[in-house]
Short mmCIF file of C-alpha atoms in Angstrom, two decimals:
data_model
loop_
_atom_site.label_atom_id
_atom_site.label_comp_id
_atom_site.label_asym_id
_atom_site.label_seq_id
_atom_site.Cartn_x
_atom_site.Cartn_y
_atom_site.Cartn_z
CA MET V 1 -21.12 37.38 11.62
CA LEU V 2 -18.03 39.10 10.18
CA TRP V 3 -18.02 36.94 7.03
CA ASN V 4 -21.78 37.29 6.63
CA THR V 5 -21.40 41.08 6.78
CA ILE V 6 -18.57 41.05 4.23
CA SER V 7 -20.60 38.80 1.91
CA ALA V 8 -23.61 41.08 2.22
CA LEU V 9 -21.53 44.16 1.39
CA SER V 10 -20.11 42.32 -1.62
CA ASN V 11 -23.60 41.36 -2.81
CA LYS V 12 -22.68 37.69 -2.50
CA LYS V 13 -25.61 35.34 -2.08
CA THR V 14 -25.62 31.68 -1.19
CA LYS V 15 -26.61 29.54 -4.14
CA SER V 16 -29.77 27.56 -3.47
CA LEU V 17 -30.43 24.05 -4.66
CA PRO V 18 -33.60 23.42 -6.67
CA ASN V 19 -36.72 23.37 -4.50
CA ALA V 20 -37.59 19.73 -5.09
CA SER V 21 -38.47 16.65 -3.09
CA ILE V 22 -35.73 14.14 -2.29
CA LYS V 23 -36.32 10.43 -1.74
CA PHE V 24 -34.92 8.67 1.34
CA ASN V 25 -35.65 4.96 1.88
CA GLY V 26 -38.46 5.01 -0.67
CA LYS V 27 -40.17 8.09 0.78
CA TYR V 28 -40.12 11.58 -0.74
CA LEU V 29 -39.49 14.51 1.61
CA SER V 30 -40.14 18.12 0.63
CA SER V 31 -39.56 20.03 3.87
CA HIS V 32 -36.00 21.39 4.04
CA GLN V 33 -35.92 20.60 7.76
CA GLN V 34 -36.97 16.99 7.14
CA ILE V 35 -34.40 16.67 4.36
CA ALA V 36 -31.65 18.03 6.60
CA ASN V 37 -32.54 15.47 9.29
CA ALA V 38 -32.71 12.64 6.74
CA PHE V 39 -29.31 13.55 5.30
CA ASN V 40 -27.79 13.63 8.77
CA LYS V 41 -29.14 10.17 9.53
CA GLN V 42 -27.89 8.88 6.17
CA PHE V 43 -24.37 10.27 6.54
CA ILE V 44 -23.83 9.27 10.17
CA GLY V 45 -25.75 6.02 10.60
CA VAL V 46 -23.47 3.95 8.35
CA CYS V 47 -23.43 0.88 10.62
CA LYS V 48 -24.98 -0.47 13.79
CA HIS V 49 -23.31 0.26 17.10
CA SER V 50 -22.50 -2.54 19.52
CA THR V 51 -20.67 -2.68 22.83
CA HIS V 52 -18.13 -5.16 24.15
CA LYS V 53 -16.63 -5.66 27.58
CA SER V 54 -13.15 -5.19 26.09
CA TYR V 55 -14.05 -1.58 25.27
CA ARG V 56 -14.28 -0.71 28.98
CA LYS V 57 -10.84 -2.19 29.49
CA ILE V 58 -9.44 -0.02 26.69
CA ASN V 59 -10.99 3.09 28.26
CA LYS V 60 -9.45 2.22 31.61
CA GLU V 61 -6.02 1.76 30.01
CA ILE V 62 -6.26 5.21 28.44
CA LYS V 63 -7.26 6.81 31.75
CA SER V 64 -4.43 5.07 33.59
CA LEU V 65 -1.70 6.48 31.34
CA ASN V 66 0.80 8.57 33.33
CA SER V 67 1.16 11.42 30.89
CA SER V 68 3.83 14.02 31.48
CA GLU V 69 3.49 17.72 30.73
CA TYR V 70 3.46 18.36 26.99
CA ILE V 71 4.24 21.92 25.92
CA LEU V 72 3.74 23.27 22.42
CA SER V 73 5.92 26.13 21.23
CA HIS V 74 5.04 29.47 19.66
CA GLU V 75 7.03 28.45 16.56
CA GLN V 76 4.96 25.28 16.13
CA LEU V 77 1.74 27.30 16.30
CA ILE V 78 2.89 29.92 13.78
CA LYS V 79 4.08 27.25 11.33
CA ALA V 80 0.84 25.24 11.60
CA ILE V 81 -1.31 28.30 10.86
CA LYS V 82 0.97 29.48 8.05
CA ASP V 83 1.02 26.04 6.38
CA SER V 84 -2.78 25.73 6.44
CA SER V 85 -4.46 26.19 3.06
CA ASN V 86 -6.81 29.11 2.63
CA ASN V 87 -10.48 28.41 2.00
CA ASN V 88 -13.77 30.19 2.54
CA SER V 89 -15.54 27.49 4.56
CA THR V 90 -16.41 27.89 8.21
CA GLY V 91 -16.83 25.18 10.81
CA PRO V 92 -19.62 24.84 13.39
CA ASP V 93 -18.17 27.80 15.33
CA ASN V 94 -18.34 30.04 12.20
CA ILE V 95 -14.56 30.52 12.35
CA ASN V 96 -12.46 30.43 9.19
CA ILE V 97 -8.74 29.66 8.89
CA LYS V 98 -8.25 33.22 7.62
CA HIS V 99 -9.31 34.45 11.05
CA LEU V 100 -6.39 32.58 12.63
CA LYS V 101 -3.98 33.90 10.01
CA HIS V 102 -4.83 37.45 11.06
CA LEU V 103 -4.44 36.98 14.81
CA GLY V 104 -2.11 39.39 16.60
CA PRO V 105 0.63 38.44 19.12
CA ARG V 106 -1.63 38.56 22.19
CA ALA V 107 -4.33 36.45 20.55
CA LEU V 108 -1.73 33.91 19.42
CA ASP V 109 -0.39 33.67 22.97
CA TYR V 110 -3.92 33.08 24.21
CA LEU V 111 -4.49 30.36 21.58
CA LEU V 112 -1.19 28.66 22.44
CA ASN V 113 -2.04 28.65 26.15
CA LEU V 114 -5.44 27.18 25.29
CA TYR V 115 -3.85 24.39 23.27
CA ASN V 116 -1.42 23.50 26.06
CA LEU V 117 -4.24 23.55 28.61
CA VAL V 118 -6.41 21.25 26.48
CA LEU V 119 -3.57 18.80 25.91
CA ASN V 120 -2.47 18.57 29.53
CA THR V 121 -5.93 18.50 31.14
CA ASN V 122 -7.44 16.40 28.33
CA ILE V 123 -10.58 18.51 28.46
CA ILE V 124 -11.73 19.24 24.90
CA PRO V 125 -14.44 21.82 24.10
CA MET V 126 -17.45 20.06 22.58
CA ILE V 127 -17.48 22.44 19.61
CA TRP V 128 -14.06 21.04 18.69
CA LYS V 129 -15.64 17.58 18.40
CA THR V 130 -18.54 18.73 16.27
CA ALA V 131 -18.82 18.60 12.47
CA LYS V 132 -21.02 20.63 10.15
CA ILE V 133 -22.03 18.50 7.17
CA ILE V 134 -22.97 19.88 3.75
CA PRO V 135 -24.62 17.49 1.24
CA ILE V 136 -23.14 17.75 -2.26
CA PRO V 137 -24.77 16.15 -5.34
CA LYS V 138 -22.63 13.51 -7.04
CA PRO V 139 -21.85 14.12 -10.73
CA ASN V 140 -24.37 12.72 -13.20
CA LYS V 141 -26.70 11.52 -10.43
CA SER V 142 -30.33 12.40 -9.79
CA VAL V 143 -30.68 15.26 -7.31
CA ASN V 144 -34.01 13.75 -6.21
CA GLU V 145 -32.33 10.71 -4.60
CA GLY V 146 -30.74 11.00 -1.15
CA SER V 147 -28.18 8.36 -2.12
CA SER V 148 -26.98 10.66 -4.93
CA TYR V 149 -25.33 12.99 -2.44
CA ARG V 150 -21.98 12.81 -0.70
CA SER V 151 -21.09 14.61 2.49
CA ILE V 152 -18.56 17.37 3.06
CA SER V 153 -17.65 17.58 6.73
CA LEU V 154 -16.49 20.96 8.01
CA LEU V 155 -14.58 21.19 11.30
CA SER V 156 -13.44 24.17 13.28
CA PRO V 157 -9.98 25.38 12.14
CA ILE V 158 -8.95 25.74 15.80
CA PRO V 159 -8.73 21.98 16.60
CA LYS V 160 -7.52 21.28 13.05
CA THR V 161 -4.55 23.58 13.70
CA LEU V 162 -3.83 21.69 16.92
CA GLU V 163 -4.04 18.43 14.96
CA LYS V 164 -1.50 19.79 12.49
CA ILE V 165 0.92 20.61 15.34
CA ILE V 166 0.77 17.17 16.95
CA LEU V 167 0.67 15.20 13.66
CA PRO V 168 4.45 14.47 13.67
CA SER V 169 4.16 13.00 17.18
CA LEU V 170 1.66 10.53 15.73
CA SER V 171 3.09 9.79 12.28
CA ASP V 172 6.67 9.34 13.54
CA ASN V 173 5.68 6.84 16.23
CA ILE V 174 3.32 4.35 14.60
CA PRO V 175 4.12 1.13 12.73
CA GLN V 176 4.42 1.46 8.96
CA ASN V 177 3.00 -1.18 6.63
CA ILE V 178 5.39 -1.40 3.68
CA SER V 179 2.51 -2.11 1.27
CA GLN V 180 0.75 1.16 2.17
CA HIS V 181 1.34 4.04 -0.24
CA GLY V 182 -1.30 6.40 1.11
CA PHE V 183 -0.53 9.42 3.30
CA LYS V 184 3.19 8.64 3.55
CA LYS V 185 6.21 10.69 2.55
CA GLN V 186 7.60 9.85 -0.90
CA HIS V 187 4.58 7.63 -1.59
CA SER V 188 1.53 8.20 -3.78
CA THR V 189 -0.84 6.46 -6.16
CA SER V 190 2.00 6.64 -8.71
CA THR V 191 4.36 4.57 -6.55
CA ALA V 192 1.61 2.00 -5.91
CA LEU V 193 0.73 1.77 -9.62
CA HIS V 194 4.39 1.50 -10.54
CA LYS V 195 4.83 -1.52 -8.25
CA ILE V 196 1.73 -3.22 -9.66
CA ASN V 197 2.69 -2.42 -13.23
CA GLU V 198 6.26 -3.63 -12.73
CA THR V 199 5.16 -7.00 -11.37
CA ILE V 200 2.78 -7.62 -14.27
CA ALA V 201 5.27 -6.49 -16.94
CA ASN V 202 8.17 -8.48 -15.45
CA GLY V 203 6.04 -11.63 -15.42
CA LEU V 204 5.00 -11.25 -19.05
CA ASN V 205 8.58 -10.51 -20.12
CA LYS V 206 9.99 -13.72 -18.64
CA LYS V 207 11.24 -16.48 -20.94
CA GLN V 208 8.65 -18.98 -22.08
CA PRO V 209 6.49 -19.99 -20.46
CA ALA V 210 5.79 -16.40 -19.45
CA GLN V 211 4.18 -15.77 -16.10
CA ARG V 212 0.53 -14.85 -15.95
CA SER V 213 -0.53 -12.37 -13.26
CA VAL V 214 -3.82 -12.61 -11.42
CA VAL V 215 -4.73 -9.22 -9.96
CA VAL V 216 -7.55 -8.69 -7.47
CA ALA V 217 -8.65 -5.14 -6.66
CA LEU V 218 -10.54 -5.28 -3.36
CA ASP V 219 -13.36 -2.95 -2.41
CA MET V 220 -13.99 -1.91 1.19
CA SER V 221 -17.21 0.03 1.74
CA LYS V 222 -16.96 3.35 3.60
CA ALA V 223 -13.85 2.17 5.41
CA PHE V 224 -12.99 5.58 6.91
CA ASP V 225 -16.55 5.93 8.26
CA THR V 226 -16.74 2.44 9.80
CA VAL V 227 -13.46 2.35 11.73
CA ASN V 228 -14.13 0.96 15.21
CA ILE V 229 -12.96 3.73 17.55
CA HIS V 230 -12.17 1.39 20.45
CA LYS V 231 -10.16 -0.96 18.26
CA LEU V 232 -8.28 2.03 16.85
CA THR V 233 -7.58 3.23 20.39
CA SER V 234 -6.27 -0.21 21.36
CA LYS V 235 -3.84 -0.07 18.43
CA LEU V 236 -2.83 3.45 19.43
CA LEU V 237 -1.99 2.17 22.92
CA LEU V 238 0.59 -0.21 21.42
CA THR V 239 2.54 2.57 19.70
CA ASP V 240 5.37 4.82 20.88
CA VAL V 241 3.18 7.93 20.64
CA PRO V 242 3.63 10.10 23.79
CA ASP V 243 1.01 9.26 26.42
CA THR V 244 -0.36 12.81 26.51
CA ILE V 245 -1.05 12.64 22.78
CA LYS V 246 -2.58 9.17 23.13
CA LYS V 247 -5.04 10.45 25.73
CA PHE V 248 -5.91 13.49 23.65
CA ILE V 249 -6.53 11.46 20.46
CA ALA V 250 -8.63 8.87 22.32
CA ASN V 251 -10.76 11.67 23.78
CA TYR V 252 -10.90 13.53 20.47
CA LEU V 253 -12.29 10.42 18.72
CA ARG V 254 -14.96 9.63 21.33
CA GLY V 255 -18.25 11.44 21.76
CA ARG V 256 -18.11 13.31 18.47
CA GLN V 257 -21.30 14.69 16.97
CA ALA V 258 -22.48 16.18 13.69
CA TYR V 259 -25.33 18.05 12.13
CA THR V 260 -26.28 18.65 8.50
CA VAL V 261 -27.16 21.98 6.90
CA TYR V 262 -29.50 21.92 3.91
CA GLU V 263 -30.97 25.10 2.42
CA ASN V 264 -30.18 27.03 5.62
CA LYS V 265 -31.99 24.44 7.74
CA THR V 266 -30.01 22.67 10.42
CA SER V 267 -30.67 19.09 11.44
CA LYS V 268 -30.63 17.78 14.97
CA GLN V 269 -27.17 16.85 16.20
CA LYS V 270 -26.37 13.14 16.08
CA LEU V 271 -23.68 11.21 17.93
CA ILE V 272 -20.95 9.71 15.74
CA LYS V 273 -20.07 6.25 17.03
CA PHE V 274 -17.74 5.06 14.27
CA GLY V 275 -15.04 6.32 11.95
CA VAL V 276 -12.17 8.77 11.95
CA PRO V 277 -13.22 12.43 11.66
CA GLN V 278 -13.88 13.35 8.04
CA GLY V 279 -11.73 16.38 7.21
CA GLY V 280 -9.49 15.86 10.25
CA VAL V 281 -5.74 16.37 9.86
CA LEU V 282 -4.91 13.27 11.93
CA SER V 283 -7.50 11.04 10.25
CA PRO V 284 -5.44 9.70 7.30
CA THR V 285 -2.56 8.75 9.61
CA LEU V 286 -4.96 7.20 12.11
CA PHE V 287 -6.47 5.17 9.28
CA ASN V 288 -2.99 3.97 8.31
CA LEU V 289 -2.52 2.89 11.93
CA TYR V 290 -5.81 1.00 11.79
CA LEU V 291 -4.63 -0.92 8.70
CA SER V 292 -1.05 -1.38 9.92
CA ASP V 293 -1.69 -4.92 11.21
CA LEU V 294 -3.28 -6.10 7.97
CA PRO V 295 -1.92 -9.64 7.36
CA ASN V 296 1.33 -9.70 5.41
CA PRO V 297 1.13 -11.51 2.07
CA PRO V 298 2.91 -14.87 1.67
CA GLU V 299 6.08 -15.11 -0.41
CA ASN V 300 4.25 -15.77 -3.69
CA VAL V 301 1.68 -12.98 -3.26
CA GLN V 302 2.07 -9.20 -3.44
CA LEU V 303 -0.05 -6.51 -1.78
CA GLU V 304 -0.08 -2.84 -2.76
CA SER V 305 -2.49 -0.44 -1.09
CA PHE V 306 -3.44 3.21 -1.10
CA ALA V 307 -5.61 4.05 1.92
CA ASP V 308 -8.54 1.59 1.70
CA ASP V 309 -7.82 0.48 -1.89
CA LEU V 310 -6.15 -2.93 -1.65
CA THR V 311 -4.66 -4.69 -4.68
CA THR V 312 -3.34 -8.25 -4.43
CA ILE V 313 -1.25 -9.94 -7.13
CA SER V 314 0.13 -13.40 -7.77
CA SER V 315 2.20 -14.37 -10.81
CA HIS V 316 2.85 -17.89 -12.10
CA SER V 317 3.21 -19.66 -15.43
CA ILE V 318 0.06 -21.65 -14.56
CA VAL V 319 -3.07 -19.58 -13.95
CA ALA V 320 -4.60 -22.10 -11.56
CA GLN V 321 -1.48 -21.95 -9.39
CA ALA V 322 -1.62 -18.17 -9.23
CA GLU V 323 -5.26 -18.47 -8.11
CA SER V 324 -4.31 -21.07 -5.49
CA ASN V 325 -1.62 -18.72 -4.18
CA LEU V 326 -4.08 -15.84 -3.84
CA GLN V 327 -7.15 -17.53 -2.34
CA PRO V 328 -5.77 -18.26 1.17
CA TYR V 329 -4.52 -14.67 1.43
CA LEU V 330 -7.90 -13.29 0.35
CA ASP V 331 -9.44 -15.41 3.12
CA LYS V 332 -6.99 -13.89 5.64
CA ILE V 333 -7.82 -10.36 4.52
CA TYR V 334 -11.54 -11.06 4.76
CA ASN V 335 -11.19 -12.49 8.28
CA TRP V 336 -9.14 -9.44 9.28
CA THR V 337 -11.85 -7.07 7.99
CA VAL V 338 -14.48 -8.94 10.00
CA GLU V 339 -12.39 -8.69 13.16
CA ASN V 340 -11.90 -4.97 12.53
CA ASN V 341 -15.52 -4.15 11.69
CA LEU V 342 -14.80 -3.32 8.05
CA SER V 343 -16.84 -4.50 5.07
CA LEU V 344 -15.13 -6.25 2.15
CA ASN V 345 -17.40 -6.55 -0.90
CA ALA V 346 -16.87 -9.39 -3.35
CA ASP V 347 -19.37 -8.07 -5.91
CA LYS V 348 -17.64 -4.66 -6.08
CA SER V 349 -14.15 -6.14 -6.16
CA THR V 350 -12.62 -7.31 -9.46
CA ALA V 351 -10.30 -10.09 -10.62
CA THR V 352 -8.24 -9.80 -13.80
CA LEU V 353 -5.89 -12.12 -15.65
CA PHE V 354 -2.89 -10.57 -17.42
CA THR V 355 -1.62 -13.02 -20.02
CA LEU V 356 -0.05 -13.17 -23.49
CA ASP V 357 -1.95 -16.36 -24.37
CA GLN V 358 -4.92 -15.34 -26.53
CA SER V 359 -6.77 -18.54 -25.59
CA GLU V 360 -6.84 -17.35 -21.96
CA THR V 361 -8.20 -13.87 -22.71
CA ASP V 362 -11.81 -14.75 -21.83
CA LYS V 363 -10.96 -17.08 -18.97
CA LYS V 364 -13.12 -16.65 -15.86
CA LEU V 365 -11.18 -16.68 -12.63
CA ASN V 366 -12.41 -18.64 -9.63
CA LEU V 367 -11.64 -16.49 -6.59
CA ILE V 368 -14.08 -15.85 -3.76
CA ILE V 369 -14.66 -13.63 -0.75
CA ASN V 370 -16.95 -15.05 1.91
CA ASN V 371 -18.25 -17.68 -0.54
CA VAL V 372 -19.12 -15.01 -3.14
CA LEU V 373 -17.40 -15.15 -6.54
CA ILE V 374 -15.31 -12.08 -7.41
CA PRO V 375 -16.33 -10.79 -10.88
CA THR V 376 -13.69 -11.29 -13.60
CA VAL V 377 -13.12 -8.15 -15.68
CA GLN V 378 -10.73 -7.50 -18.57
CA HIS V 379 -10.16 -3.80 -17.90
CA PRO V 380 -9.92 -3.25 -14.14
CA LYS V 381 -9.81 0.21 -12.64
CA ILE V 382 -7.03 0.33 -10.09
CA LEU V 383 -6.38 3.54 -8.14
CA GLY V 384 -8.17 5.57 -10.79
CA LEU V 385 -6.23 4.06 -13.71
CA THR V 386 -7.82 1.62 -16.16
CA PHE V 387 -5.47 -1.29 -16.89
CA ASP V 388 -5.41 -3.11 -20.20
CA PRO V 389 -4.02 -6.66 -20.12
CA LYS V 390 -1.91 -6.06 -23.24
CA LEU V 391 1.85 -5.84 -22.97
CA ASN V 392 2.26 -2.78 -25.17
CA PHE V 393 -0.11 -0.83 -22.87
CA LEU V 394 1.81 -1.99 -19.82
CA GLN V 395 5.13 -0.89 -21.30
CA HIS V 396 3.65 2.52 -22.10
CA GLN V 397 2.27 2.89 -18.60
CA LYS V 398 5.56 1.77 -17.07
CA ILE V 399 7.37 4.61 -18.86
CA SER V 400 4.63 7.08 -17.96
CA LEU V 401 4.51 6.12 -14.29
CA THR V 402 8.30 6.08 -13.95
CA LYS V 403 8.38 9.60 -15.39
CA GLN V 404 5.77 10.77 -12.85
CA ILE V 405 7.81 9.36 -9.97
CA MET V 406 11.06 10.89 -11.23
CA ASP V 407 9.35 14.27 -11.65
#
């Protein structure tokens, strides 16, 4: 209400989208309420839910944890609020981070006591596990197609601040996959690209016969949204994360719900059965935990990843040998994705040959995922950067990327 009043006094009005029908599954909807419900179903129902007897065992293991009292400090709370970025969005409780930044001493004490109570009783208010979704049109896409919209998930800043406080207890106590460059200190897309670039350039710079590099950029569909919560919890149980935090995270992930707001119309709430919370502070680290047991590459294969973008490389003077090195590892990765309820798409992945031999420039690579041929492309897009299989480009990029890392 406060922010609505301020906006009204400032003559600020919410921008409306064009009053037009939007197509979902071949059917046009014109009612804003129907559209809101359709968007909610589209954003949340990304995969079918199934149960397994092992899930009950995981739940029992979580409940049986003998957690000790876990007390957060006033300093931790102040730092978490101060370090939070300012924005104008509000979560499902209509609270903004700016509200927390203006709390007085007594209100901060109350909030701290609430956090400690929630952690040690493991009773989480349902509003903390609820997301408000806003559909946003994708650039250069038709606004009349439901598939042309992406979702922005807004959470309450109160649980997000608690997430920020306990994040070190999670990130400092989970296994680290050395190939992962996402959401880790002193790592970024630049470090991942530098590793890839270095391998390709070093191979081409070797004495004759120079090494060719076969690079496969793998595509996983909606990986963050399809994480199996029970499998993630089972991996969490194997870590050194304090038991109180384990129980809280397991509870925080289960029973979440979301609704979509479109043109001031609110959809029905829908239960979220998969995925890490979009917009959650813990979510990137939890996703890293989920991928931490990804199969390690063999000696003649390299893996570099940033979140769900996986890039595999094999270099050899004979192209066929590089392909032979890669194929068994691609099979292992595919089998791992199946076991972990993730979707690896061959048709959206790409394979590229980096070579100095002009006769090999148009060569089609023979690599498959689940019996589907991976398309061979000459200019792959890896982590947002388009690679050109020419040495002079690689040398330029090597200098550029090294400079970014040094800076």
